[in-house]
Structure formats: C-alpha cells, structure tokens
Amino acid sequence: MTANIIAVYYGRVATALVFSAGGMYAAWEIGAWKALAPHFQPDLIVGASAGAWNGWAIAGGATPEELEREWLDSSLATLRVLRREPLHRRAHDLWTRFKPRMPFGLVVVEAPRFRERLVRDAEITWHHLAATASIPGVFPSVRIDGCLCVDGGLLGALPLWGAQEMGATRAVAINCLRGFPSRILRRVLWRRSPTLALEVISIAPSSPTV
C-alpha cells in the first residue's frame, strides 16, 4: 500500500519533515533541526537541493551533531562553479554512507521541459542526489534515464507537494530560502503546490536570506 492509503486506513496523521533548497544557506536548516529533533520524530522526509542532502542524512540516522560536522567540513570548499566532479563525489559519498530508515523523497527538475519529479526511497541513486543540487549555471546538469536533471529547488524551493504525494497530512517545513530573488522566481515560474488539506507548520529565519 502507498503511504497515503496507509494513513487513511489507520486514520492517523502522517507528519513530514520538509527541507527547502538553499545552497550554503541550508546549513541554517541543521541548527533548526538540532533544536527540533529532541521533540519531534517525522514519519517521512522530503527535500530539494541542499535540503535533500540534509534530509537524506537525517533519514539515514545522522545526528544533528554529525550534520554540523558535515557542513563544517573543509572539503565543501571544493564544490566549485561549473565543475561536476567534486559535487558528484560528495553526492556519491553521502549516498554510500547513509541509507534511509524511513520514507524519503527528493525533487529534481527535468530539463528542458522544466517538469518537477519526485524520486522516492529505493529509486534514489547518487545521481539523483547530485542532480537535485545541480544549480543551473553553477553546476552541469545530470543525465538520468535519458533526461537531463537539474536543481530540485528551481521551480519551488519548498517541496510541500512532494510530502503530500507521499501521504503526509501535516508538514513541518524548514525553509531557509524565503527572500529575494526566490520570491520573484516563485511568482514567475509555474510550480506544483500542495492542496489546502495539508497542514503546514513553517520554520524560517527571522530575517530573509535570498
């Protein structure tokens, strides 16, 4: 049975933890998760771009302290513009070290059609982890199953629709990307949105980022 059928069958609330895109700003998400983790255990996790990397590690059992060390690792400095090798190497390392222990989904955008795609659980390879963080114009796209895939946050930084598609009826959204120009992009580009049936609790920086 799919997650949403299970949720309806048992009459329970399925709560998702949703991480936004945000590049290096996604380091802020770990501070928010560190404060939240002692009080909250999600039923599933969804993320886009760097938020998907955070979500993948958490679904795989990483502690907030481990994730802090990940973000403080000096090897992050090797992720340079227009070079695919360091990004792919880090995505492969992340995929190898952590395996989700709960339902997990990430979003990629298929180019040139600009179609959002939710990839779930065992379908996810290190190529998907690389693709979801491949910001157009910054990192090369990743070819997966014949499609060119780019950053999962391109059309919508916060993939709440993906959480609902995976069966969530409530979402705790950690959104580090809510300032300019992301607000402009959200208005200009069509993106998928959740229905009003999804209850959303939003956690965001007190001051807008980008």
mmCIF file of C-alpha atoms in Angstrom:
data_model
loop_
_atom_site.group_PDB
_atom_site.id
_atom_site.type_symbol
_atom_site.label_atom_id
_atom_site.label_comp_id
_atom_site.label_asym_id
_atom_site.label_seq_id
_atom_site.Cartn_x
_atom_site.Cartn_y
_atom_site.Cartn_z
ATOM 1 C CA MET A 1 0.000 0.000 0.000
ATOM 2 C CA THR A 2 1.165 3.542 -0.657
ATOM 3 C CA ALA A 3 1.856 5.857 2.269
ATOM 4 C CA ASN A 4 -1.314 7.903 1.770
ATOM 5 C CA ILE A 5 -3.517 4.783 1.675
ATOM 6 C CA ILE A 6 -1.880 3.572 4.891
ATOM 7 C CA ALA A 7 -2.519 6.934 6.563
ATOM 8 C CA VAL A 8 -6.204 6.849 5.612
ATOM 9 C CA TYR A 9 -6.591 3.171 6.534
ATOM 10 C CA TYR A 10 -5.305 3.650 10.054
ATOM 11 C CA GLY A 11 -6.946 7.051 10.491
ATOM 12 C CA ARG A 12 -3.706 8.660 11.645
ATOM 13 C CA VAL A 13 -1.863 11.860 10.903
ATOM 14 C CA ALA A 14 1.301 11.330 8.878
ATOM 15 C CA THR A 15 3.761 14.149 9.556
ATOM 16 C CA ALA A 16 6.508 15.031 7.100
ATOM 17 C CA LEU A 17 9.716 16.927 7.713
ATOM 18 C CA VAL A 18 10.331 19.076 4.633
ATOM 19 C CA PHE A 19 13.639 20.813 3.855
ATOM 20 C CA SER A 20 13.878 23.648 1.366
ATOM 21 C CA ALA A 21 16.554 24.327 -1.191
ATOM 22 C CA GLY A 22 19.070 26.972 -0.233
ATOM 23 C CA GLY A 23 22.643 26.203 -1.252
ATOM 24 C CA MET A 24 25.022 27.034 1.574
ATOM 25 C CA TYR A 25 22.126 28.616 3.472
ATOM 26 C CA ALA A 26 20.928 25.059 4.087
ATOM 27 C CA ALA A 27 23.485 24.927 6.901
ATOM 28 C CA TRP A 28 20.927 27.004 8.838
ATOM 29 C CA GLU A 29 18.477 24.119 8.491
ATOM 30 C CA ILE A 30 20.692 21.953 10.666
ATOM 31 C CA GLY A 31 20.565 24.458 13.508
ATOM 32 C CA ALA A 32 16.765 24.476 13.252
ATOM 33 C CA TRP A 33 16.683 20.667 13.175
ATOM 34 C CA LYS A 34 19.017 20.450 16.184
ATOM 35 C CA ALA A 35 16.500 22.457 18.232
ATOM 36 C CA LEU A 36 13.550 20.457 16.900
ATOM 37 C CA ALA A 37 14.937 16.901 16.937
ATOM 38 C CA PRO A 38 14.524 16.151 20.682
ATOM 39 C CA HIS A 39 10.808 16.920 20.435
ATOM 40 C CA PHE A 40 9.748 15.582 17.040
ATOM 41 C CA GLN A 41 10.074 12.356 15.047
ATOM 42 C CA PRO A 42 8.769 12.610 11.462
ATOM 43 C CA ASP A 43 7.006 9.817 9.603
ATOM 44 C CA LEU A 44 8.700 10.765 6.326
ATOM 45 C CA ILE A 45 11.184 13.305 4.973
ATOM 46 C CA VAL A 46 11.221 15.270 1.719
ATOM 47 C CA GLY A 47 13.809 17.747 0.457
ATOM 48 C CA ALA A 48 15.056 19.716 -2.519
ATOM 49 C CA SER A 49 18.609 20.628 -3.493
ATOM 50 C CA ALA A 50 20.895 21.031 -0.456
ATOM 51 C CA GLY A 51 17.839 20.419 1.719
ATOM 52 C CA ALA A 52 17.547 16.971 0.123
ATOM 53 C CA TRP A 53 21.122 16.252 1.208
ATOM 54 C CA ASN A 54 20.205 17.209 4.770
ATOM 55 C CA GLY A 55 17.039 15.123 4.633
ATOM 56 C CA TRP A 56 18.814 12.083 3.181
ATOM 57 C CA ALA A 57 21.338 12.061 6.022
ATOM 58 C CA ILE A 58 18.683 12.535 8.708
ATOM 59 C CA ALA A 59 16.529 9.765 7.228
ATOM 60 C CA GLY A 60 19.676 7.632 7.331
ATOM 61 C CA GLY A 61 20.160 8.172 11.052
ATOM 62 C CA ALA A 62 22.596 11.106 11.106
ATOM 63 C CA THR A 63 22.504 13.119 14.328
ATOM 64 C CA PRO A 64 22.421 16.932 14.319
ATOM 65 C CA GLU A 65 25.997 16.888 15.590
ATOM 66 C CA GLU A 66 27.112 14.713 12.670
ATOM 67 C CA LEU A 67 25.419 17.075 10.243
ATOM 68 C CA GLU A 68 27.105 20.058 11.857
ATOM 69 C CA ARG A 69 30.428 18.386 11.158
ATOM 70 C CA GLU A 70 29.357 17.739 7.570
ATOM 71 C CA TRP A 71 28.706 21.428 7.000
ATOM 72 C CA LEU A 72 31.941 22.455 8.718
ATOM 73 C CA ASP A 73 33.983 20.011 6.626
ATOM 74 C CA SER A 74 36.621 21.925 4.670
ATOM 75 C CA SER A 75 36.021 19.689 1.631
ATOM 76 C CA LEU A 76 32.887 21.745 0.897
ATOM 77 C CA ALA A 77 35.274 24.357 -0.469
ATOM 78 C CA THR A 78 35.985 22.001 -3.383
ATOM 79 C CA LEU A 79 32.422 22.443 -4.725
ATOM 80 C CA ARG A 80 33.411 24.947 -7.382
ATOM 81 C CA VAL A 81 31.341 26.530 -10.120
ATOM 82 C CA LEU A 82 30.978 24.520 -13.376
ATOM 83 C CA ARG A 83 32.928 21.524 -12.045
ATOM 84 C CA ARG A 84 30.892 18.350 -11.799
ATOM 85 C CA GLU A 85 33.481 16.039 -10.214
ATOM 86 C CA PRO A 86 33.545 17.462 -6.645
ATOM 87 C CA LEU A 87 29.729 17.676 -6.499
ATOM 88 C CA HIS A 88 29.331 14.138 -7.816
ATOM 89 C CA ARG A 89 31.994 12.810 -5.454
ATOM 90 C CA ARG A 90 30.254 14.333 -2.438
ATOM 91 C CA ALA A 91 26.827 13.109 -3.586
ATOM 92 C CA HIS A 92 28.210 9.576 -4.008
ATOM 93 C CA ASP A 93 29.826 9.703 -0.574
ATOM 94 C CA LEU A 94 26.574 10.858 1.025
ATOM 95 C CA TRP A 95 24.581 8.163 -0.774
ATOM 96 C CA THR A 96 27.052 5.479 0.321
ATOM 97 C CA ARG A 97 27.251 6.445 3.999
ATOM 98 C CA PHE A 98 23.565 6.972 4.710
ATOM 99 C CA LYS A 99 20.609 4.775 3.782
ATOM 100 C CA PRO A 100 17.104 6.000 4.725
ATOM 101 C CA ARG A 101 15.402 4.205 7.603
ATOM 102 C CA MET A 102 12.075 5.904 6.881
ATOM 103 C CA PRO A 103 10.226 7.010 3.724
ATOM 104 C CA PHE A 104 12.269 9.664 1.926
ATOM 105 C CA GLY A 105 11.763 11.657 -1.246
ATOM 106 C CA LEU A 106 13.697 14.286 -3.153
ATOM 107 C CA VAL A 107 12.808 16.535 -6.046
ATOM 108 C CA VAL A 108 14.674 17.060 -9.310
ATOM 109 C CA VAL A 109 13.644 19.196 -12.278
ATOM 110 C CA GLU A 110 13.744 17.588 -15.708
ATOM 111 C CA ALA A 111 15.077 19.924 -18.398
ATOM 112 C CA PRO A 112 14.291 21.356 -20.877
ATOM 113 C CA ARG A 113 10.601 20.737 -20.068
ATOM 114 C CA PHE A 114 11.023 22.164 -16.566
ATOM 115 C CA ARG A 115 8.954 19.411 -15.000
ATOM 116 C CA GLU A 116 9.294 18.624 -11.302
ATOM 117 C CA ARG A 117 9.794 14.973 -10.465
ATOM 118 C CA LEU A 118 9.584 13.313 -7.062
ATOM 119 C CA VAL A 119 12.021 10.416 -6.619
ATOM 120 C CA ARG A 120 11.454 8.120 -3.660
ATOM 121 C CA ASP A 121 13.187 5.601 -1.435
ATOM 122 C CA ALA A 122 14.917 2.766 -3.345
ATOM 123 C CA GLU A 123 14.628 4.666 -6.651
ATOM 124 C CA ILE A 124 17.173 7.191 -5.409
ATOM 125 C CA THR A 125 20.753 6.832 -6.627
ATOM 126 C CA TRP A 126 23.732 9.061 -6.038
ATOM 127 C CA HIS A 127 22.989 10.577 -9.445
ATOM 128 C CA HIS A 128 19.679 11.886 -8.063
ATOM 129 C CA LEU A 129 21.474 13.377 -5.053
ATOM 130 C CA ALA A 130 23.868 15.111 -7.444
ATOM 131 C CA ALA A 131 21.075 16.281 -9.746
ATOM 132 C CA THR A 132 18.908 17.787 -7.025
ATOM 133 C CA ALA A 133 21.799 20.098 -6.071
ATOM 134 C CA SER A 134 22.901 20.939 -9.640
ATOM 135 C CA ILE A 135 22.017 24.636 -9.760
ATOM 136 C CA PRO A 136 21.652 25.725 -13.426
ATOM 137 C CA GLY A 137 24.535 27.945 -14.483
ATOM 138 C CA VAL A 138 26.561 26.841 -11.462
ATOM 139 C CA PHE A 139 26.838 23.060 -11.894
ATOM 140 C CA PRO A 140 26.292 20.928 -15.018
ATOM 141 C CA SER A 141 23.029 19.024 -15.329
ATOM 142 C CA VAL A 142 22.953 15.272 -14.645
ATOM 143 C CA ARG A 143 21.602 12.793 -17.184
ATOM 144 C CA ILE A 144 19.332 10.193 -15.582
ATOM 145 C CA ASP A 145 17.280 7.684 -17.588
ATOM 146 C CA GLY A 146 17.786 9.748 -20.723
ATOM 147 C CA CYS A 147 16.642 13.026 -19.126
ATOM 148 C CA LEU A 148 18.758 15.990 -18.134
ATOM 149 C CA CYS A 149 18.011 16.791 -14.487
ATOM 150 C CA VAL A 150 18.822 19.957 -12.563
ATOM 151 C CA ASP A 151 18.325 21.534 -9.148
ATOM 152 C CA GLY A 152 15.179 20.409 -7.342
ATOM 153 C CA GLY A 153 14.566 23.877 -5.940
ATOM 154 C CA LEU A 154 14.477 25.623 -9.317
ATOM 155 C CA LEU A 155 10.687 25.796 -9.617
ATOM 156 C CA GLY A 156 9.827 25.781 -5.934
ATOM 157 C CA ALA A 157 12.271 25.888 -3.053
ATOM 158 C CA LEU A 158 9.964 24.092 -0.610
ATOM 159 C CA PRO A 159 8.558 20.778 -1.958
ATOM 160 C CA LEU A 160 5.450 20.522 0.199
ATOM 161 C CA TRP A 161 3.565 18.930 -2.692
ATOM 162 C CA GLY A 162 6.031 16.032 -2.578
ATOM 163 C CA ALA A 163 5.301 15.424 1.092
ATOM 164 C CA GLN A 164 1.584 15.346 0.387
ATOM 165 C CA GLU A 165 2.115 12.999 -2.546
ATOM 166 C CA MET A 166 3.942 10.643 -0.173
ATOM 167 C CA GLY A 167 0.962 10.576 2.163
ATOM 168 C CA ALA A 168 1.621 13.406 4.616
ATOM 169 C CA THR A 169 -1.363 15.163 6.133
ATOM 170 C CA ARG A 170 0.849 17.541 8.129
ATOM 171 C CA ALA A 171 4.260 19.011 7.365
ATOM 172 C CA VAL A 172 6.904 20.697 9.467
ATOM 173 C CA ALA A 173 8.664 22.843 6.873
ATOM 174 C CA ILE A 174 12.184 24.124 7.481
ATOM 175 C CA ASN A 175 12.558 26.850 4.882
ATOM 176 C CA CYS A 176 15.838 28.749 4.686
ATOM 177 C CA LEU A 177 15.115 30.349 1.310
ATOM 178 C CA ARG A 178 12.372 32.951 1.510
ATOM 179 C CA GLY A 179 13.829 36.293 0.424
ATOM 180 C CA PHE A 180 14.710 37.943 -2.870
ATOM 181 C CA PRO A 181 15.071 36.652 -5.619
ATOM 182 C CA SER A 182 13.349 33.400 -4.627
ATOM 183 C CA ARG A 183 10.032 35.207 -4.111
ATOM 184 C CA ILE A 184 10.211 36.588 -7.667
ATOM 185 C CA LEU A 185 11.014 33.182 -9.144
ATOM 186 C CA ARG A 186 8.079 31.600 -7.312
ATOM 187 C CA ARG A 187 5.743 34.125 -8.942
ATOM 188 C CA VAL A 188 7.195 33.862 -12.461
ATOM 189 C CA LEU A 189 7.731 30.098 -12.799
ATOM 190 C CA TRP A 190 4.892 27.588 -12.579
ATOM 191 C CA ARG A 191 5.362 25.135 -9.765
ATOM 192 C CA ARG A 192 3.460 22.342 -8.093
ATOM 193 C CA SER A 193 1.720 23.182 -4.835
ATOM 194 C CA PRO A 194 0.064 21.151 -2.077
ATOM 195 C CA THR A 195 -3.682 21.259 -1.542
ATOM 196 C CA LEU A 196 -5.251 23.047 1.386
ATOM 197 C CA ALA A 197 -5.699 19.661 3.074
ATOM 198 C CA LEU A 198 -2.023 19.713 4.077
ATOM 199 C CA GLU A 199 -1.471 21.352 7.461
ATOM 200 C CA VAL A 200 1.849 23.214 7.395
ATOM 201 C CA ILE A 201 3.968 24.376 10.319
ATOM 202 C CA SER A 202 6.683 26.660 8.935
ATOM 203 C CA ILE A 203 10.083 27.360 10.462
ATOM 204 C CA ALA A 204 12.112 30.094 8.759
ATOM 205 C CA PRO A 205 14.876 32.602 9.555
ATOM 206 C CA SER A 206 13.707 35.766 11.278
ATOM 207 C CA SER A 207 15.473 37.774 8.546
ATOM 208 C CA PRO A 208 15.048 36.871 4.849
ATOM 209 C CA THR A 209 18.014 35.149 3.210
ATOM 210 C CA VAL A 210 17.818 35.113 -0.600
#
